[in-house]
Short mmCIF file of C-alpha atoms in Angstrom, two decimals:
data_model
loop_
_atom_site.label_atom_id
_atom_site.label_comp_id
_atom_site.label_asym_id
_atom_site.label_seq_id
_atom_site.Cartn_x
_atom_site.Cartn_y
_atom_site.Cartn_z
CA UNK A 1 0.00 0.00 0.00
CA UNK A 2 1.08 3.27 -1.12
CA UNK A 3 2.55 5.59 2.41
CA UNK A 4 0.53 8.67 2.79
CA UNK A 5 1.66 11.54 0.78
CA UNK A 6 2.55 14.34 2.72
CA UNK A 7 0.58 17.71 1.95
CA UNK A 8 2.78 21.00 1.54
CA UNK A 9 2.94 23.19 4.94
CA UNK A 10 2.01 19.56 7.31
CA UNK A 11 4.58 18.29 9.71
CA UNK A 12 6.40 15.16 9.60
CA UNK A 13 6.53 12.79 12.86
CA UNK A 14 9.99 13.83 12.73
CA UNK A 15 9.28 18.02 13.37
CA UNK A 16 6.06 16.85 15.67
CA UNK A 17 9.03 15.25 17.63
CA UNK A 18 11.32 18.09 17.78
CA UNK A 19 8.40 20.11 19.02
CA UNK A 20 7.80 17.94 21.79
CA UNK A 21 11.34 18.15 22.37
CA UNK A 22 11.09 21.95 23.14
CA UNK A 23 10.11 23.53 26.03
CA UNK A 24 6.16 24.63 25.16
CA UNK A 25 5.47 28.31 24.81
CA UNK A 26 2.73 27.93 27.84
CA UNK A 27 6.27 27.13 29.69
CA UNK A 28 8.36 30.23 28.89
CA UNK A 29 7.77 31.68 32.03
CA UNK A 30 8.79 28.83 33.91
CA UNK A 31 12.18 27.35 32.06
CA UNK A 32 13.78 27.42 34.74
CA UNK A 33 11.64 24.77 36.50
CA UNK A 34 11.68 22.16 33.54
CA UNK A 35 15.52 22.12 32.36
CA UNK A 36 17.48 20.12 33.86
CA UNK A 37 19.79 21.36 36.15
CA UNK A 38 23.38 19.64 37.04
CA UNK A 39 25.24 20.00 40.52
CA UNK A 40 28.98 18.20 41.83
CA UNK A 41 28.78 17.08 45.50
CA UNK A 42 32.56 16.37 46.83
CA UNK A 43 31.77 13.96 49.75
CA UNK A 44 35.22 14.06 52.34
CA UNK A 45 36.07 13.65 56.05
CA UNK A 46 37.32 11.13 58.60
CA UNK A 47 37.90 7.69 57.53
CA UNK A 48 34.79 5.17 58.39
CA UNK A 49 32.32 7.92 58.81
CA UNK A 50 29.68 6.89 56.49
CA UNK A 51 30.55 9.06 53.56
CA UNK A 52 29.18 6.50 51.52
CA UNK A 53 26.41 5.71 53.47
CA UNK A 54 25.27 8.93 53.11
CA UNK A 55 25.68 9.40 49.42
CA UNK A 56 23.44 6.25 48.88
CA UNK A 57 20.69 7.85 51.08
CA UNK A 58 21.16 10.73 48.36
CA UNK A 59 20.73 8.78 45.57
CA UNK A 60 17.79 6.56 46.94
CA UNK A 61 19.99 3.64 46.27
CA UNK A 62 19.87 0.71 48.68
CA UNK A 63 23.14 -0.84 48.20
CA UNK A 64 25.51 -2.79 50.48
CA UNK A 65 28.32 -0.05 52.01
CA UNK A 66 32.35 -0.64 50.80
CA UNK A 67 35.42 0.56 51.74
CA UNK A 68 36.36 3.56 49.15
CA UNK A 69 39.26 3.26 47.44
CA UNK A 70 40.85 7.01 46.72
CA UNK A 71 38.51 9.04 44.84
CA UNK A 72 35.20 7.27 43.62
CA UNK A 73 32.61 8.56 41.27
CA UNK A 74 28.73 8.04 40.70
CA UNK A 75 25.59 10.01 39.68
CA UNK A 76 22.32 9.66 40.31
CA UNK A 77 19.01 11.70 38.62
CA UNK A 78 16.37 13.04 41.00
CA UNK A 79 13.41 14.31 40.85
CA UNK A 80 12.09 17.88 42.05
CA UNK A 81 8.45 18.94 42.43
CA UNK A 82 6.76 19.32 39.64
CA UNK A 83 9.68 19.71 37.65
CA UNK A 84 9.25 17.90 34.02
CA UNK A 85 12.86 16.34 33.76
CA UNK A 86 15.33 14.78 36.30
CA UNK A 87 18.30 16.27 37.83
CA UNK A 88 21.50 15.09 38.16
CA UNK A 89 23.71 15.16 40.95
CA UNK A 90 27.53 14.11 40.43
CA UNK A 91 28.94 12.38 43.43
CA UNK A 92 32.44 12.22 44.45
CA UNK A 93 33.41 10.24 47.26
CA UNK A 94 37.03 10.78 48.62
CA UNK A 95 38.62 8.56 50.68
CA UNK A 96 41.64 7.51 52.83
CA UNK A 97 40.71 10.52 54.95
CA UNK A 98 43.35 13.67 55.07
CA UNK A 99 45.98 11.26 52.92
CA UNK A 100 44.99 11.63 49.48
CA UNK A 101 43.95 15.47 49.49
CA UNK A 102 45.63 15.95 46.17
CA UNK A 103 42.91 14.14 44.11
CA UNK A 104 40.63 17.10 45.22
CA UNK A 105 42.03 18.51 41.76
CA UNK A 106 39.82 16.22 39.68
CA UNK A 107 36.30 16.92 40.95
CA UNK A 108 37.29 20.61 42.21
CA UNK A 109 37.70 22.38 38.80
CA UNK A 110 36.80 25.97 36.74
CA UNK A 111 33.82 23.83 34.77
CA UNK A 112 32.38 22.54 38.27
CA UNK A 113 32.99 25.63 40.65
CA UNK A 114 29.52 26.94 39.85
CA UNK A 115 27.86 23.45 40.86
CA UNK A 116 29.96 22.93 43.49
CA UNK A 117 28.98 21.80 46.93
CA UNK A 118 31.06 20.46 49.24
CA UNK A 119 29.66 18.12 52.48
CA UNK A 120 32.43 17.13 54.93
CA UNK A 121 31.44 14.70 57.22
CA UNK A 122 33.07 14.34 60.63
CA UNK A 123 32.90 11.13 62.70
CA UNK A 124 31.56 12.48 66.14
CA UNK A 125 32.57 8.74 67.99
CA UNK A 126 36.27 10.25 67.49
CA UNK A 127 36.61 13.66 69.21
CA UNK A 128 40.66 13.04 69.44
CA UNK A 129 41.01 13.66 65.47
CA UNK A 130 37.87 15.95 64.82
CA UNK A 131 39.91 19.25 65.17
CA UNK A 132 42.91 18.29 63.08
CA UNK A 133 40.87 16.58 60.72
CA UNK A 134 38.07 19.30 59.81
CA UNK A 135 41.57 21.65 59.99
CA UNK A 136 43.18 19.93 57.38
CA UNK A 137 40.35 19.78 55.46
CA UNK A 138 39.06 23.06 55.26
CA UNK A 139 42.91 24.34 54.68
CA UNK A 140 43.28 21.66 51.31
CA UNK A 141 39.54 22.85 50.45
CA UNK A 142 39.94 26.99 50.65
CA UNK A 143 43.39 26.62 48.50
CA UNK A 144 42.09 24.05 45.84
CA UNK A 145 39.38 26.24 45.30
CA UNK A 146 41.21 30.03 45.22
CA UNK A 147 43.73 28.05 42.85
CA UNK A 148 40.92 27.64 40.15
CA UNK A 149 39.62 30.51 40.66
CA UNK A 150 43.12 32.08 40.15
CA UNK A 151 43.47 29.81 36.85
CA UNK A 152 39.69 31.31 36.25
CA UNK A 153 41.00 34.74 36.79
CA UNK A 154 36.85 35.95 36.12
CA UNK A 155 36.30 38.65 38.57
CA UNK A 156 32.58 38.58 37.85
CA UNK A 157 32.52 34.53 38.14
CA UNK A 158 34.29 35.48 42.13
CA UNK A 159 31.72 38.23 42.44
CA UNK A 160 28.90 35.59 41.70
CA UNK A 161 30.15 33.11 44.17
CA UNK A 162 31.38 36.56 46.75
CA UNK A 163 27.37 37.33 46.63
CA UNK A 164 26.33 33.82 46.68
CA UNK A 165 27.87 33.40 50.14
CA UNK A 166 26.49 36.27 51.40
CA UNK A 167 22.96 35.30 50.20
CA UNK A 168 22.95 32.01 52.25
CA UNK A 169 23.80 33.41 55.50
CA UNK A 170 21.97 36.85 55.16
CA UNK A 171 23.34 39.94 54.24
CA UNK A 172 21.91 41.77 57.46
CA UNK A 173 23.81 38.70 59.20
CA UNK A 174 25.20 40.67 62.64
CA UNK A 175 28.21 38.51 62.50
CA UNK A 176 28.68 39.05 58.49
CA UNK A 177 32.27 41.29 58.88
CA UNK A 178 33.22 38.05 61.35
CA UNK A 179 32.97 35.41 59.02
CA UNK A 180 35.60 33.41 56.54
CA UNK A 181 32.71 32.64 54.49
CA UNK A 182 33.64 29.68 52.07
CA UNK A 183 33.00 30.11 48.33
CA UNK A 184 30.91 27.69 47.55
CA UNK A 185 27.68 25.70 49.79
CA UNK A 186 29.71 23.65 52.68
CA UNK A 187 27.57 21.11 54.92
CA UNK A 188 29.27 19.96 57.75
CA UNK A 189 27.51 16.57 58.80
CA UNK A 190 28.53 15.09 62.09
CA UNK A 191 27.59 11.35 62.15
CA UNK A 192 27.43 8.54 64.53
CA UNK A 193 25.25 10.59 66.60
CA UNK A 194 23.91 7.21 68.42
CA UNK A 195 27.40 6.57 69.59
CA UNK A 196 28.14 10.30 70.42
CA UNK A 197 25.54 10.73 72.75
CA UNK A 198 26.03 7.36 74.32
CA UNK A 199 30.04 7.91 75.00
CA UNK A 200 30.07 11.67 76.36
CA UNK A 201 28.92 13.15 79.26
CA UNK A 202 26.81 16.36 78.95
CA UNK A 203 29.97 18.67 79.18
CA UNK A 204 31.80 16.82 76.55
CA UNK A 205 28.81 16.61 74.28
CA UNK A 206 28.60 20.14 74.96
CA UNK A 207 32.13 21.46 73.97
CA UNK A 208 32.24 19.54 70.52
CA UNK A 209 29.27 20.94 69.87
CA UNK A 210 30.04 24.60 70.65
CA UNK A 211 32.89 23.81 68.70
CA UNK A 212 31.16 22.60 65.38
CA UNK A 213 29.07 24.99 65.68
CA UNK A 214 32.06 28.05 65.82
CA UNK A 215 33.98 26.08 62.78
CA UNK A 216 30.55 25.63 60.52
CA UNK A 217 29.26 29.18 61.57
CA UNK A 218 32.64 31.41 60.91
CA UNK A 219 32.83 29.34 57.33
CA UNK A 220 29.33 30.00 56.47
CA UNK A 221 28.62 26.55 56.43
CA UNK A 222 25.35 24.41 57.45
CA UNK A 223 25.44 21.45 60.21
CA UNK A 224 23.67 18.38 60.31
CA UNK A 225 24.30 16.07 63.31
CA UNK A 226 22.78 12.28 61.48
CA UNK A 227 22.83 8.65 62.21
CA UNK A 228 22.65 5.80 59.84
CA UNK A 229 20.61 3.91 62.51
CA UNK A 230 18.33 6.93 63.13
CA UNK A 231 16.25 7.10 59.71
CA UNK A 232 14.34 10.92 60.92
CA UNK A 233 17.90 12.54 60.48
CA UNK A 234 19.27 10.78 57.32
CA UNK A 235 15.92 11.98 55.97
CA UNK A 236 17.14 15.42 57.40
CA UNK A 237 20.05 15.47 55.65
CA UNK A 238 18.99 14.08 52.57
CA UNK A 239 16.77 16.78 52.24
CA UNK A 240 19.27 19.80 53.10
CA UNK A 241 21.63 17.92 50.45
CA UNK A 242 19.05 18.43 47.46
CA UNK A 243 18.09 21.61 48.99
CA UNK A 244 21.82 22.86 48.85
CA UNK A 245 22.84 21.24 45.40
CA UNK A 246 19.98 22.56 43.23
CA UNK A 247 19.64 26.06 45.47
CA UNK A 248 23.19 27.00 45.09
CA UNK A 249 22.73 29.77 43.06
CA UNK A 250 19.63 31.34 44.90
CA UNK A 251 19.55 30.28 48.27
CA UNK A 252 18.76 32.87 50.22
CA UNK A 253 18.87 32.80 54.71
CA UNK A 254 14.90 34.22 54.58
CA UNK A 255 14.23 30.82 52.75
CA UNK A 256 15.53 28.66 55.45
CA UNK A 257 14.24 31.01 58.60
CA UNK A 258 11.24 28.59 58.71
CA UNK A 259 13.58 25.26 58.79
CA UNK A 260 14.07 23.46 61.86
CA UNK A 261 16.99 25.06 64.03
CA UNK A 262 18.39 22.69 66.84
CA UNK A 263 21.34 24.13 69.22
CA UNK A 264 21.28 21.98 72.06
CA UNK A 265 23.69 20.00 72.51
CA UNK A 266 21.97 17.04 74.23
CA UNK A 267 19.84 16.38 70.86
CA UNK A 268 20.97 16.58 67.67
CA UNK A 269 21.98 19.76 66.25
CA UNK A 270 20.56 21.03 62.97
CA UNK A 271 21.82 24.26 61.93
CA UNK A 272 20.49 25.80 58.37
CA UNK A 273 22.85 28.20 56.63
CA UNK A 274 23.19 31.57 58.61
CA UNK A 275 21.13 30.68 61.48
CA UNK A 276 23.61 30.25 63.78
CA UNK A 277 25.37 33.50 65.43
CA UNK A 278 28.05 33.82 67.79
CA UNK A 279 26.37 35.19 70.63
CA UNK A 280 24.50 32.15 70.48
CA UNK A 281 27.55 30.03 70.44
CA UNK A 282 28.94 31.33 73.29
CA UNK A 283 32.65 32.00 74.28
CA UNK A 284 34.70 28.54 74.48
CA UNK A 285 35.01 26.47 77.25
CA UNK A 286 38.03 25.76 79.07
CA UNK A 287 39.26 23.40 81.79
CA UNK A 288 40.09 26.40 83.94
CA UNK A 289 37.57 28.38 82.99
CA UNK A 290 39.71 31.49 82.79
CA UNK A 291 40.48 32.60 79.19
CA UNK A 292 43.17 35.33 79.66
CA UNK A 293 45.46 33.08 80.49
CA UNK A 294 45.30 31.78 77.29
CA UNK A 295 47.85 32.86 74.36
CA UNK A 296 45.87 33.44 71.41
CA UNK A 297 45.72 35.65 68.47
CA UNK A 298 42.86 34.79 67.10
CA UNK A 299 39.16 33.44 68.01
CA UNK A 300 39.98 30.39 66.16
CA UNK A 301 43.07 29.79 68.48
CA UNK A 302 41.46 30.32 71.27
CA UNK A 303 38.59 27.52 69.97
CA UNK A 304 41.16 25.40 68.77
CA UNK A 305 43.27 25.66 72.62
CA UNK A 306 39.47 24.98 74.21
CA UNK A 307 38.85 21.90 72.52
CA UNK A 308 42.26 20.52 72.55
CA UNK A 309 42.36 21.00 75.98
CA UNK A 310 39.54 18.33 76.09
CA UNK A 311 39.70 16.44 73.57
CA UNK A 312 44.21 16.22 72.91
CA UNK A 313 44.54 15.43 69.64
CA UNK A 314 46.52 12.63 67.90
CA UNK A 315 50.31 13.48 66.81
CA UNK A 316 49.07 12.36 63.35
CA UNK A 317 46.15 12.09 61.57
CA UNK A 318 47.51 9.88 59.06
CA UNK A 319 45.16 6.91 58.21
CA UNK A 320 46.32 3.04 59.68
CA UNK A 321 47.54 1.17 56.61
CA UNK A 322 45.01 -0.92 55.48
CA UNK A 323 44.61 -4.12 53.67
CA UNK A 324 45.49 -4.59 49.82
CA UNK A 325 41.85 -4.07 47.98
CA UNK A 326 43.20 -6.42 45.83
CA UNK A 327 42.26 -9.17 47.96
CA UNK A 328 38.80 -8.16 48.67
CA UNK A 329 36.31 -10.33 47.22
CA UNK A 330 34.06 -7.20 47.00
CA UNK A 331 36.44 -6.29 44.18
CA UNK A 332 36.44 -9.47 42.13
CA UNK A 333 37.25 -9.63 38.72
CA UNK A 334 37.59 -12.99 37.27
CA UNK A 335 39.73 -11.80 33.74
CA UNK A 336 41.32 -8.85 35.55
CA UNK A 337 42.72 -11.05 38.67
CA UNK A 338 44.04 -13.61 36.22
CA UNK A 339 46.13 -11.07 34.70
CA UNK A 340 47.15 -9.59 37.87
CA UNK A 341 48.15 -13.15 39.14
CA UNK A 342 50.33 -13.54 36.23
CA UNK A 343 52.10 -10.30 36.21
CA UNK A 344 52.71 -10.74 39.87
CA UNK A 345 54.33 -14.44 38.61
CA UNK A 346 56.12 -12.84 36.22
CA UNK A 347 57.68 -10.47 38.64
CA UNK A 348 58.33 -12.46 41.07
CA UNK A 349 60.33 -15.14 38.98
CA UNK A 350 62.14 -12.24 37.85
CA UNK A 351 62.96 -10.62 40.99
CA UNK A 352 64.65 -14.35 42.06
CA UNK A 353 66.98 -14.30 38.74
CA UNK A 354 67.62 -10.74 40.20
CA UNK A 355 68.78 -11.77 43.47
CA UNK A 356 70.66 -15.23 42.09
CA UNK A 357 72.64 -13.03 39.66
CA UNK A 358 73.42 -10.55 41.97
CA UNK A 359 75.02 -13.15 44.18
CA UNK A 360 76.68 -15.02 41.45
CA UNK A 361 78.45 -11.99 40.58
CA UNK A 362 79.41 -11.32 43.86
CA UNK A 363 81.27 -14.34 44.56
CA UNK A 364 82.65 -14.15 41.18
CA UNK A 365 84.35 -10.58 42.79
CA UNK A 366 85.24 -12.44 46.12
CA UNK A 367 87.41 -14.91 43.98
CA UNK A 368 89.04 -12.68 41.50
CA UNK A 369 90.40 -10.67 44.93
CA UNK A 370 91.60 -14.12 46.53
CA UNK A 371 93.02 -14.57 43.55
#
């Protein structure tokens, strides 16, 4: 049978479908709420701390939990309202805690700096490496970030992200002149709060909390205390991590006034971007109680000498070596570990001609001096 001649001036199935491809003129007004939108969340923070954990709880994906190996990458697509399409949210997940802070290079970059959020995640069961550990951190994070912004060299693109900051924690903010504010969204998310408020007392509980609360304040940053065995508060922070990724560029302190705002340090504290202030905070506590006997220069020093008094901190913060990945059966791979098997044959056989020849030729020099 003959196809269907086409009249002059009709549309083919193939311009009906480009047209359905387009956003529909009823829509114009509201583009902004069916394209898709991208954001890069940098996941980083104490080793064992549920990083991962976390970042499946973002991504709705119930999968078993694995050790990461240096710097791991995954997506996931999510959907918003009554958005039409799906966003997607790039996940990096670095591990090996402050050891492998160079790889920050590969997610941290001039084409995601715009997208950029950045959710450290401090293990609240280990008070004796929290303060070196967010330190570090935050100190690899601030200079990755002014070094592509350097390479950038946009003063309207630092502008952007200069008015950004000030947008999330209010620009009225009382404390505003008092605050480092980091460049981009920063969620500080303090988990194993079912062990925390097990192993401390009320006046331990109490000083790492003033103190997270200082460190996420003066940075501009929002803090999430969560649980993997508490489901309310991974909810919690599932939600502010969604929030955060796909608000970057217009969230605003008067849209999270209405959020839930938890300071006390016997629950667990939720803290929205610029709702925290210092007079809230408090000054630090100190053994002694009397801080003009203490040597500091700055209010950070002076934090940092409170909680260390508490809470001495290890000499290093350097992870334990752990065991070759290579032998984890969670990493199988039947053609892969063949190969591996035989190269490590291979070397081996070679490093034994290695050694037999260099002691061959040795007693080939002991005899030529007898002789």
């Amino acid at each position: 049978m003959a196809g269907k001649t086409q009249h002059k001036g009709e549309k083919s199935l193939w311009d009906i479908a480009i047209d359905l491809s387009a956003v529909p003129a009823y829509l114009e007004g509201e583009e902004a709420n069916s394209a898709s939108e991208e954001a890069t969340l940098v996941f980083l923070g104490s080793q064992n701390s549920g990083k991962t954990s976390i970042a499946l709880r973002l991504s709705d994906r119930d999968e078993q939990t694995k050790r990461t190996i240096a710097l791991e990458y995954s997506y996931s697509r999510l959907n918003r309202g009554s958005k039409l399409s799906r966003d997607v949210i790039h996940m990096w997940e670095l591990g090996g805690g402050t050891s492998l802070l160079k790889l920050l290079e590969i997610p941290i970059n001039p084409s995601t700096i715009l997208s950029l959020v950045i959710v450290l995640v401090v293990d609240l069961s280990q008070p004796e490496i929290m303060w070196v550990t967010l330190e570090t951190l935050l100190q690899s994070l601030r200079s990755r970030v002014d070094l592509v912004l350097k390479e950038i060299g946009d003063v309207s693109l630092i502008n952007t992200l200069q008015e950004r900051a000030i947008a999330r924690v209010g620009g009225e903010h009382r404390d505003r002149d008092m605050l480092n504010l980091f460049p981009t969204p920063l969620v500080i998310i303090g988990s194993k709060y079912d062990v925390f408020q097990d192993k401390f007392d009320s006046e331990k509980r109490k000083v790492i909390c003033r103190t997270l609360r200082f460190i996420a304040h003066t940075n501009g940053a929002a803090l999430h205390f969560c649980s993997t065995k508490i489901d309310g508060l991974m909810q919690r922070s599932r939600a502010l991590l969604g929030t955060t990724a796909f608000s970057s560029a217009t969230l605003k302190r008067e849209e999270t006034k209405d959020k839930k705002f938890l300071v006390d340090h016997n629950k667990p504290l939720i803290i929205p971007f610029g709702m925290d202030s210092l007079e809230f905070i408090g000054t630090p506590l100190l053994p002694g109680g009397d801080t003009s006997q203490v040597s500091a220069r700055t209010p950070l020093e002076l934090w940092k000498h409170s909680y260390t008094s508490y809470f001495p901190q290890e000499k290093s913060a350097a992870p334990v070596k752990q065991a070759d990945p290579t032998s984890d059966a969670t990493y199988d791979e039947t053609v892969i570990d063949a190969m591996r098997r035989q190269r490590e044959e291979e070397l081996e056989r070679y490093r034994k001609l290695a050694e037999k020849r260099a002691e061959d030729a040795g007693k080939q020099s002991g005899l030529h001096m007898l002789s």
